[in-house]
Amino acid sequence: MNSTTARRAGVVAFGIVAGLVASAAPALAANPAGAASLGFVEFSKAGRKASVPPQAPCSVDGPTSNSAQAVTDQPGVKFGGGTTSCTTRVVTDDTTESTSEANGQAFELSALVSEGGPRLKIGSWKAVCVGKESGTDAGWQLGGLSGFTDLPAQIPTNHVHRVKRSDGVVLANVTFSEVVLPEPNDGGIAINAVHFRFTPESGVTGEIVLGAAACSPTP
């Protein structure tokens, strides 16, 4: 699984297993102790709205586990179900470690097909955030991708993939392994496994997130 790390010391390093370095996305105002969800859908096209609120949210403060069934009644999108867990374990008498994880499946976006774009599928996705006394680690994993042409073999942090129609017009920008930092930076970190943002040329307004997890350093 690809991973990204933040350290409490104030120097924040980003990387994946290949050791590449990337910059972070815009900062969060605050970061939770530990939270996760399967993601959400919120977009409109030609007056029709697709809306799926954050699925199976969990938190180390409760609920510490959750699940969601597949959503197939929204126009232009299918959002498979999955599970989340947000747990805390005692490491020593003085320290704890939190793990917040989301595991989703069977996503399909067909809203761009009528505009000449591809049908996009992601068979499975995972986002995880681990909080320790020394800092935080975030990771992600994807499987069963279809319709995403020319993705690199090793996808770096905050990699933006442009979804195009046959004439080269960009219909959506899809960010893989989107890392978000709190402001001020306290060593916390958040990650979205996949984040879809539509362009005006697509005729779609809104966004989609698959696999969200966030955590902060533990006491």
Coordinates of N, CA and C in Angstrom, one line a residue:
M1 N 0.8 -1.2 0.0 CA 0.0 0.0 0.0 C 0.9 1.2 0.0
N2 N 0.5 2.2 -0.8 CA 1.2 3.5 -0.8 C 1.0 4.2 0.5
S3 N 2.0 5.0 0.9 CA 1.9 5.7 2.2 C 2.5 7.1 2.2
T4 N 2.0 7.9 3.1 CA 2.4 9.3 3.2 C 2.6 9.6 4.7
T5 N 3.6 10.4 5.1 CA 3.9 10.5 6.5 C 4.0 12.0 6.9
A6 N 3.5 12.3 8.1 CA 3.7 13.6 8.7 C 4.3 13.4 10.1
R7 N 5.2 14.3 10.5 CA 5.9 14.1 11.8 C 5.6 15.3 12.6
R8 N 5.5 15.1 13.9 CA 5.2 16.1 14.9 C 6.3 17.2 15.0
A9 N 7.5 16.9 14.6 CA 8.6 17.8 14.8 C 8.5 19.1 14.0
G10 N 7.6 19.1 13.0 CA 7.4 20.3 12.3 C 7.9 20.2 10.9
V11 N 8.7 19.3 10.6 CA 9.2 19.0 9.2 C 8.3 17.9 8.7
V12 N 7.6 18.2 7.6 CA 6.6 17.2 7.1 C 7.2 16.6 5.8
A13 N 7.3 15.3 5.7 CA 7.7 14.6 4.5 C 6.6 13.9 3.9
F14 N 6.6 14.0 2.5 CA 5.6 13.3 1.7 C 6.3 12.3 0.8
G15 N 5.6 11.1 0.7 CA 6.2 10.2 -0.2 C 5.4 9.0 -0.4
I16 N 5.7 8.1 -1.3 CA 5.1 6.8 -1.5 C 6.2 5.8 -1.4
V17 N 5.9 4.5 -1.6 CA 6.9 3.5 -1.4 C 8.1 3.7 -2.3
A18 N 7.9 4.4 -3.4 CA 9.0 4.6 -4.4 C 9.9 5.8 -3.9
G19 N 9.5 6.5 -2.9 CA 10.3 7.6 -2.3 C 10.2 8.9 -3.0
L20 N 9.1 9.1 -3.9 CA 8.9 10.4 -4.5 C 8.4 11.4 -3.6
V21 N 8.7 12.7 -3.8 CA 8.2 13.8 -3.0 C 7.2 14.6 -3.7
A22 N 6.1 15.0 -2.9 CA 5.1 15.8 -3.5 C 4.6 16.8 -2.5
S23 N 4.0 17.9 -3.0 CA 3.5 19.0 -2.1 C 2.1 18.6 -1.7
A24 N 1.6 19.3 -0.7 CA 0.3 19.0 -0.1 C -0.8 19.8 -0.8
A25 N -2.0 19.4 -0.6 CA -3.2 20.1 -1.0 C -3.5 21.2 0.0
P26 N -4.5 22.1 -0.3 CA -4.8 23.2 0.6 C -5.0 22.7 2.0
A27 N -4.7 23.5 3.0 CA -4.7 23.1 4.4 C -6.1 23.0 5.0
L28 N -6.3 22.1 6.0 CA -7.5 22.1 6.8 C -7.4 23.0 8.0
A29 N -8.5 23.5 8.4 CA -8.5 24.4 9.6 C -8.3 23.6 10.8
A30 N -8.7 22.4 10.9 CA -8.5 21.5 12.0 C -8.5 20.1 11.6
N31 N -7.9 19.2 12.4 CA -7.8 17.8 12.0 C -8.4 17.0 13.1
P32 N -9.2 15.9 12.8 CA -9.7 15.1 13.9 C -8.7 14.2 14.5
A33 N -9.0 13.6 15.7 CA -8.1 12.7 16.3 C -8.0 11.4 15.5
G34 N -9.1 11.0 14.8 CA -9.1 9.9 13.9 C -10.5 9.7 13.3
A35 N -10.6 9.7 12.0 CA -11.9 9.6 11.4 C -11.8 9.0 10.0
A36 N -12.8 8.4 9.5 CA -12.8 7.9 8.1 C -14.2 7.8 7.6
S37 N -14.3 7.7 6.2 CA -15.6 7.4 5.6 C -15.3 6.8 4.2
L38 N -16.3 6.2 3.6 CA -16.1 5.6 2.3 C -16.0 6.7 1.2
G39 N -16.5 7.9 1.5 CA -16.6 9.0 0.6 C -18.0 9.5 0.3
F40 N -18.1 10.4 -0.7 CA -19.4 11.0 -1.0 C -19.5 11.3 -2.4
V41 N -20.8 11.6 -2.9 CA -21.0 12.1 -4.2 C -21.9 13.3 -4.1
E42 N -21.6 14.4 -4.9 CA -22.4 15.6 -4.9 C -22.2 16.3 -6.2
F43 N -23.1 16.0 -7.2 CA -22.9 16.7 -8.5 C -24.3 16.8 -9.2
S44 N -24.3 17.7 -10.2 CA -25.5 18.0 -10.9 C -25.2 18.0 -12.4
K45 N -26.1 17.5 -13.2 CA -25.9 17.5 -14.7 C -27.3 17.7 -15.3
A46 N -27.5 18.7 -16.2 CA -28.7 18.9 -16.9 C -29.9 18.9 -16.0
G47 N -29.8 19.6 -14.8 CA -30.9 19.7 -13.9 C -31.1 18.5 -13.0
R48 N -30.4 17.5 -13.2 CA -30.5 16.3 -12.4 C -29.4 16.2 -11.4
K49 N -29.7 15.9 -10.1 CA -28.7 15.9 -9.1 C -28.4 14.5 -8.6
A50 N -27.1 14.2 -8.4 CA -26.7 12.9 -7.8 C -26.1 13.3 -6.4
S51 N -26.7 12.7 -5.4 CA -26.2 13.1 -4.0 C -26.2 11.8 -3.1
V52 N -25.0 11.5 -2.7 CA -24.7 10.5 -1.7 C -23.9 11.0 -0.6
P53 N -24.5 11.2 0.6 CA -23.8 11.8 1.7 C -22.6 10.9 2.1
P54 N -21.7 11.4 3.0 CA -20.5 10.6 3.4 C -21.0 9.3 3.9
Q55 N -20.5 8.2 3.3 CA -20.9 6.9 3.6 C -20.1 6.2 4.8
A56 N -20.8 5.6 5.7 CA -20.2 4.8 6.8 C -19.2 5.6 7.6
P57 N -19.5 6.8 8.0 CA -18.5 7.6 8.8 C -18.2 6.9 10.1
C58 N -16.9 7.0 10.5 CA -16.5 6.5 11.8 C -15.6 7.5 12.4
S59 N -15.4 7.3 13.8 CA -14.5 8.2 14.5 C -14.0 7.5 15.7
V60 N -12.8 7.8 16.1 CA -12.2 7.2 17.3 C -13.1 7.5 18.6
D61 N -13.8 8.6 18.5 CA -14.8 9.0 19.5 C -16.1 8.4 19.4
G62 N -16.3 7.6 18.3 CA -17.6 6.9 18.1 C -18.4 7.5 17.1
P63 N -19.1 6.6 16.2 CA -19.0 5.2 16.3 C -17.7 4.7 15.7
T64 N -17.1 3.7 16.3 CA -15.8 3.2 16.0 C -15.8 2.3 14.8
S65 N -16.9 1.9 14.3 CA -17.0 1.1 13.1 C -18.4 1.4 12.4
N66 N -18.4 1.1 11.1 CA -19.6 1.4 10.4 C -19.6 0.7 9.1
S67 N -20.8 0.6 8.4 CA -20.9 0.0 7.1 C -22.0 0.7 6.3
A68 N -21.9 0.5 5.0 CA -22.9 1.1 4.1 C -23.2 0.1 2.9
Q69 N -24.4 0.1 2.5 CA -24.8 -0.7 1.4 C -24.6 0.0 0.1
A70 N -24.6 -0.7 -1.1 CA -24.4 0.0 -2.3 C -25.5 1.0 -2.6
V71 N -25.2 2.1 -3.3 CA -26.2 3.1 -3.8 C -26.2 3.0 -5.3
T72 N -27.3 2.6 -5.8 CA -27.4 2.5 -7.3 C -28.6 3.2 -7.9
D73 N -29.2 4.1 -7.1 CA -30.4 4.8 -7.6 C -30.1 6.3 -7.9
Q74 N -28.8 6.7 -8.1 CA -28.5 8.0 -8.4 C -28.1 8.1 -9.9
P75 N -28.5 9.2 -10.6 CA -28.2 9.3 -12.0 C -26.7 9.5 -12.3
G76 N -26.2 8.7 -13.2 CA -24.8 8.9 -13.7 C -23.7 8.3 -12.8
V77 N -24.1 7.6 -11.7 CA -23.1 7.1 -10.8 C -23.6 5.9 -10.0
K78 N -22.7 5.0 -9.7 CA -23.0 3.9 -8.8 C -21.9 3.9 -7.7
F79 N -22.3 3.8 -6.5 CA -21.4 3.9 -5.3 C -21.6 2.6 -4.5
G80 N -20.6 1.7 -4.6 CA -20.7 0.5 -3.9 C -20.5 0.7 -2.4
G81 N -21.0 -0.3 -1.7 CA -20.9 -0.3 -0.2 C -19.5 -0.6 0.3
G82 N -19.4 -0.7 1.6 CA -18.1 -1.0 2.2 C -18.1 -0.8 3.7
T83 N -17.0 -0.8 4.3 CA -16.9 -0.8 5.8 C -15.8 0.2 6.2
T84 N -15.9 0.7 7.4 CA -14.9 1.6 8.0 C -14.7 1.2 9.5
S85 N -13.5 1.5 10.0 CA -13.2 1.3 11.4 C -12.3 2.4 11.9
C86 N -12.5 2.8 13.1 CA -11.6 3.9 13.7 C -11.3 3.4 15.2
T87 N -10.2 2.9 15.4 CA -9.8 2.2 16.6 C -8.6 2.9 17.3
T88 N -8.5 2.6 18.6 CA -7.4 3.1 19.4 C -6.9 1.9 20.2
R89 N -5.5 1.8 20.2 CA -5.0 0.7 21.1 C -3.9 1.3 22.0
V90 N -3.7 0.7 23.1 CA -2.7 1.1 24.1 C -1.3 0.5 23.6
V91 N -0.3 1.4 23.4 CA 1.0 0.9 23.1 C 1.9 0.7 24.3
T92 N 1.9 1.7 25.2 CA 2.6 1.6 26.5 C 1.6 2.2 27.5
D93 N 2.1 2.3 28.7 CA 1.3 2.9 29.8 C 1.0 4.4 29.5
D94 N 1.9 5.0 28.7 CA 1.8 6.5 28.4 C 1.4 6.8 27.0
T95 N 1.3 5.9 26.1 CA 1.1 6.2 24.7 C 0.0 5.3 24.1
T96 N -0.7 5.8 23.1 CA -1.7 5.1 22.3 C -1.4 5.3 20.8
E97 N -2.1 4.5 20.0 CA -2.0 4.5 18.6 C -3.4 4.4 18.0
S98 N -3.8 5.3 17.1 CA -5.1 5.2 16.4 C -5.0 4.7 15.0
T99 N -6.0 4.0 14.5 CA -6.0 3.6 13.1 C -7.4 3.8 12.6
S100 N -7.5 4.7 11.6 CA -8.8 5.0 10.9 C -8.7 4.5 9.5
E101 N -9.7 3.7 9.1 CA -9.6 3.0 7.8 C -10.9 2.9 7.1
A102 N -10.9 3.1 5.8 CA -12.1 3.0 5.0 C -11.8 2.0 3.8
N103 N -12.7 1.0 3.6 CA -12.6 0.1 2.5 C -13.9 0.0 1.7
G104 N -13.8 0.5 0.5 CA -15.0 0.6 -0.4 C -14.9 -0.2 -1.6
Q105 N -16.0 -0.3 -2.4 CA -15.9 -1.2 -3.6 C -17.0 -0.7 -4.6
A106 N -16.8 -1.2 -5.8 CA -17.7 -1.1 -6.9 C -18.2 0.3 -7.2
F107 N -17.3 1.2 -7.6 CA -17.7 2.6 -8.0 C -17.7 2.6 -9.5
E108 N -18.7 3.3 -10.0 CA -18.8 3.5 -11.5 C -19.4 4.9 -11.8
L109 N -18.7 5.7 -12.7 CA -19.2 7.0 -13.1 C -19.5 6.9 -14.6
S110 N -20.8 7.1 -14.9 CA -21.2 7.1 -16.3 C -21.6 8.5 -16.8
A111 N -21.6 9.5 -15.9 CA -22.1 10.9 -16.2 C -21.3 11.5 -17.3
L112 N -20.1 11.1 -17.6 CA -19.3 11.8 -18.7 C -19.5 11.1 -20.1
V113 N -20.1 10.0 -20.1 CA -20.2 9.2 -21.4 C -21.0 10.0 -22.4
S114 N -22.1 10.7 -22.0 CA -22.9 11.4 -23.0 C -22.1 12.6 -23.6
E115 N -21.0 13.0 -22.9 CA -20.2 14.1 -23.4 C -19.0 13.6 -24.1
G116 N -19.0 12.4 -24.5 CA -17.9 11.8 -25.2 C -16.7 11.3 -24.3
G117 N -16.9 11.3 -23.0 CA -15.9 10.8 -22.1 C -16.0 9.3 -21.8
P118 N -15.1 8.8 -21.0 CA -15.1 7.4 -20.7 C -16.0 7.0 -19.6
R119 N -16.3 5.8 -19.5 CA -17.0 5.2 -18.3 C -15.9 4.9 -17.3
L120 N -15.9 5.4 -16.1 CA -14.9 5.3 -15.2 C -15.3 4.3 -14.1
K121 N -14.4 3.3 -13.8 CA -14.8 2.3 -12.8 C -13.6 2.1 -11.8
I122 N -13.9 2.0 -10.6 CA -12.9 1.6 -9.6 C -13.4 0.4 -8.8
G123 N -12.8 -0.7 -8.9 CA -13.4 -1.9 -8.2 C -13.3 -1.9 -6.7
S124 N -12.2 -1.3 -6.2 CA -12.0 -1.3 -4.7 C -11.1 -0.1 -4.4
W125 N -11.3 0.4 -3.2 CA -10.4 1.5 -2.7 C -10.3 1.4 -1.2
K126 N -9.1 1.9 -0.8 CA -8.8 1.9 0.7 C -8.1 3.2 1.0
A127 N -8.5 3.8 2.2 CA -7.7 4.9 2.8 C -7.5 4.6 4.2
V128 N -6.3 4.9 4.7 CA -6.1 4.6 6.1 C -5.2 5.7 6.7
C129 N -5.4 6.0 8.0 CA -4.6 7.0 8.7 C -4.2 6.5 10.0
V130 N -2.9 6.5 10.4 CA -2.5 6.0 11.6 C -1.8 7.1 12.4
G131 N -2.4 7.3 13.6 CA -1.8 8.4 14.5 C -1.0 7.8 15.6
K132 N 0.2 8.3 15.8 CA 1.1 7.8 16.8 C 1.6 9.0 17.6
E133 N 2.3 8.8 18.7 CA 2.9 9.8 19.5 C 3.9 10.6 18.7
S134 N 4.6 10.0 17.8 CA 5.7 10.6 17.0 C 5.1 11.4 15.8
G135 N 3.9 11.1 15.4 CA 3.4 11.7 14.2 C 2.3 10.9 13.6
T136 N 2.1 11.0 12.2 CA 1.0 10.4 11.6 C 1.4 9.8 10.3
D137 N 0.8 8.7 9.8 CA 1.0 8.1 8.5 C -0.3 7.9 7.8
A138 N -0.4 8.1 6.5 CA -1.6 7.9 5.7 C -1.2 7.1 4.5
G139 N -2.2 6.2 4.2 CA -1.9 5.3 3.0 C -3.2 5.1 2.2
W140 N -3.1 4.6 1.0 CA -4.2 4.3 0.1 C -3.9 3.2 -0.8
Q141 N -5.0 2.6 -1.3 CA -4.8 1.5 -2.3 C -6.1 1.4 -3.2
L142 N -5.8 1.1 -4.4 CA -6.9 1.0 -5.4 C -6.8 -0.3 -6.2
G143 N -7.9 -0.8 -6.7 CA -7.9 -2.0 -7.5 C -9.0 -1.9 -8.5
G144 N -8.8 -2.6 -9.6 CA -9.9 -2.7 -10.6 C -10.2 -1.4 -11.4
L145 N -9.2 -0.7 -11.7 CA -9.5 0.6 -12.4 C -9.8 0.4 -13.9
S146 N -10.7 1.1 -14.4 CA -11.1 1.0 -15.8 C -11.5 2.4 -16.4
G147 N -11.0 2.8 -17.5 CA -11.3 4.1 -18.1 C -10.3 5.1 -17.9
F148 N -9.3 4.9 -17.0 CA -8.3 5.8 -16.7 C -7.1 5.5 -17.5
T149 N -6.9 6.2 -18.6 CA -5.8 5.9 -19.5 C -4.5 6.5 -19.1
D150 N -3.4 5.9 -19.3 CA -2.1 6.4 -19.2 C -1.7 6.8 -17.7
L151 N -2.3 6.1 -16.7 CA -1.9 6.3 -15.4 C -0.5 5.8 -15.2
P152 N 0.4 6.4 -14.4 CA 1.7 5.9 -14.1 C 1.7 4.6 -13.3
A153 N 2.6 3.7 -13.5 CA 2.7 2.5 -12.8 C 2.7 2.7 -11.3
Q154 N 3.5 3.7 -10.9 CA 3.5 4.1 -9.5 C 2.9 5.5 -9.4
I155 N 1.7 5.6 -8.8 CA 1.0 6.9 -8.8 C 1.5 7.7 -7.6
P156 N 2.1 8.9 -7.8 CA 2.6 9.7 -6.7 C 1.5 10.4 -6.0
T157 N 1.9 10.9 -4.8 CA 1.0 11.7 -4.0 C 0.5 12.9 -4.8
N158 N -0.8 13.2 -4.6 CA -1.4 14.4 -5.3 C -1.3 14.3 -6.8
H159 N -1.4 13.1 -7.4 CA -1.3 13.0 -8.8 C -2.6 13.4 -9.5
V160 N -2.6 14.3 -10.4 CA -3.8 14.7 -11.1 C -3.9 14.1 -12.5
H161 N -5.0 13.3 -12.7 CA -5.2 12.7 -13.9 C -6.4 13.4 -14.6
R162 N -6.1 13.8 -15.9 CA -7.1 14.5 -16.7 C -8.0 13.6 -17.5
V163 N -9.2 13.6 -17.2 CA -10.2 12.7 -18.0 C -10.6 13.5 -19.2
K164 N -10.3 13.0 -20.4 CA -10.6 13.7 -21.7 C -11.5 13.0 -22.6
R165 N -12.2 13.7 -23.5 CA -12.9 13.1 -24.5 C -12.0 12.9 -25.7
S166 N -12.5 12.4 -26.8 CA -11.6 12.0 -27.9 C -10.9 13.2 -28.6
D167 N -11.5 14.4 -28.5 CA -10.8 15.6 -29.1 C -9.9 16.3 -28.2
G168 N -9.6 15.7 -27.0 CA -8.7 16.2 -26.1 C -9.2 17.2 -25.0
V169 N -10.5 17.5 -25.1 CA -11.1 18.4 -24.1 C -11.2 17.7 -22.8
V170 N -10.7 18.4 -21.7 CA -10.7 17.9 -20.4 C -12.1 18.0 -19.7
L171 N -12.6 16.9 -19.3 CA -13.9 16.9 -18.7 C -13.9 16.8 -17.2
A172 N -12.8 16.3 -16.6 CA -12.7 16.2 -15.2 C -11.2 16.1 -14.8
N173 N -10.9 16.6 -13.6 CA -9.6 16.4 -13.0 C -9.7 15.5 -11.8
V174 N -9.0 14.4 -11.8 CA -9.1 13.4 -10.8 C -7.8 13.3 -10.0
T175 N -7.8 13.7 -8.7 CA -6.6 13.6 -7.9 C -6.5 12.3 -7.2
F176 N -5.4 11.6 -7.3 CA -5.2 10.4 -6.6 C -4.3 10.7 -5.4
S177 N -4.5 10.0 -4.3 CA -3.7 10.2 -3.1 C -3.6 11.7 -2.7
E178 N -4.8 12.3 -2.5 CA -4.8 13.7 -2.2 C -4.5 13.9 -0.7
V179 N -3.4 14.6 -0.4 CA -3.0 14.8 1.0 C -3.4 16.2 1.4
V180 N -4.0 16.3 2.6 CA -4.4 17.6 3.1 C -3.8 17.8 4.5
L181 N -3.2 18.9 4.8 CA -2.6 19.2 6.1 C -3.4 20.2 6.9
P182 N -3.4 20.1 8.2 CA -4.1 21.1 9.0 C -3.3 22.4 9.1
E183 N -3.9 23.5 9.4 CA -3.3 24.8 9.5 C -3.7 25.4 10.9
P184 N -2.8 25.6 11.8 CA -1.4 25.4 11.8 C -1.1 23.9 11.8
N185 N 0.1 23.6 11.2 CA 0.5 22.2 11.1 C 0.9 21.6 12.4
D186 N 0.1 20.7 13.0 CA 0.4 20.0 14.2 C 0.9 18.6 14.1
G187 N 1.2 18.2 12.9 CA 1.6 16.8 12.6 C 0.5 15.9 12.2
G188 N -0.8 16.5 12.1 CA -1.9 15.7 11.6 C -1.9 15.6 10.1
I189 N -2.7 14.7 9.6 CA -2.7 14.5 8.1 C -4.1 14.0 7.8
A190 N -4.5 14.3 6.5 CA -5.8 13.7 6.0 C -5.5 13.3 4.6
I191 N -6.2 12.2 4.1 CA -6.0 11.7 2.8 C -7.3 11.3 2.1
N192 N -7.5 11.7 0.9 CA -8.6 11.2 0.0 C -7.9 10.3 -1.0
A193 N -8.4 9.0 -1.1 CA -7.8 8.1 -2.1 C -8.0 8.6 -3.5
V194 N -9.2 9.1 -3.8 CA -9.6 9.7 -5.1 C -10.5 10.8 -4.9
H195 N -10.2 11.9 -5.7 CA -11.1 13.1 -5.6 C -11.4 13.6 -7.0
F196 N -12.6 13.5 -7.5 CA -13.1 13.9 -8.8 C -13.6 15.4 -8.7
R197 N -13.1 16.2 -9.7 CA -13.6 17.6 -9.9 C -13.9 17.8 -11.3
F198 N -15.1 18.2 -11.6 CA -15.5 18.3 -13.0 C -15.2 19.7 -13.6
T199 N -14.9 19.8 -14.9 CA -14.7 21.0 -15.6 C -16.0 21.6 -16.2
P200 N -16.0 22.9 -16.5 CA -17.3 23.4 -17.1 C -17.6 22.7 -18.4
E201 N -16.6 22.3 -19.2 CA -16.8 21.6 -20.4 C -17.6 20.3 -20.3
S202 N -17.6 19.8 -19.1 CA -18.3 18.5 -18.9 C -19.8 18.6 -18.8
G203 N -20.3 19.8 -18.5 CA -21.7 20.0 -18.2 C -22.1 19.5 -16.9
V204 N -21.1 19.2 -16.0 CA -21.3 18.6 -14.7 C -20.7 19.6 -13.7
T205 N -21.5 19.9 -12.6 CA -20.9 20.7 -11.5 C -20.9 19.9 -10.2
G206 N -19.9 19.9 -9.5 CA -19.8 19.2 -8.2 C -18.5 18.4 -8.1
E207 N -18.5 17.4 -7.2 CA -17.3 16.7 -6.9 C -17.7 15.3 -6.3
I208 N -16.7 14.4 -6.3 CA -16.8 13.1 -5.7 C -15.6 12.8 -5.0
V209 N -15.7 12.2 -3.8 CA -14.5 11.7 -3.1 C -14.7 10.2 -2.8
L210 N -13.7 9.4 -3.0 CA -13.7 8.0 -2.6 C -12.6 7.8 -1.6
G211 N -13.0 7.3 -0.4 CA -12.0 6.9 0.6 C -11.4 8.1 1.3
A212 N -11.9 8.5 2.4 CA -11.3 9.6 3.2 C -10.9 9.1 4.6
A213 N -9.7 9.5 5.0 CA -9.3 9.2 6.3 C -8.4 10.4 6.9
A214 N -8.5 10.6 8.2 CA -7.7 11.7 8.8 C -7.4 11.3 10.2
C215 N -6.2 11.8 10.7 CA -5.8 11.6 12.1 C -4.8 12.6 12.6
S216 N -4.6 12.6 13.9 CA -3.7 13.5 14.5 C -2.7 12.7 15.4
P217 N -1.6 13.3 15.7 CA -0.7 12.6 16.7 C -1.4 12.2 18.0
T218 N -1.2 11.1 18.6 CA -1.9 10.7 19.8 C -1.1 11.2 21.0
P219 N -1.8 11.2 22.2 CA -1.2 11.6 23.4 C 0.0 10.7 23.8

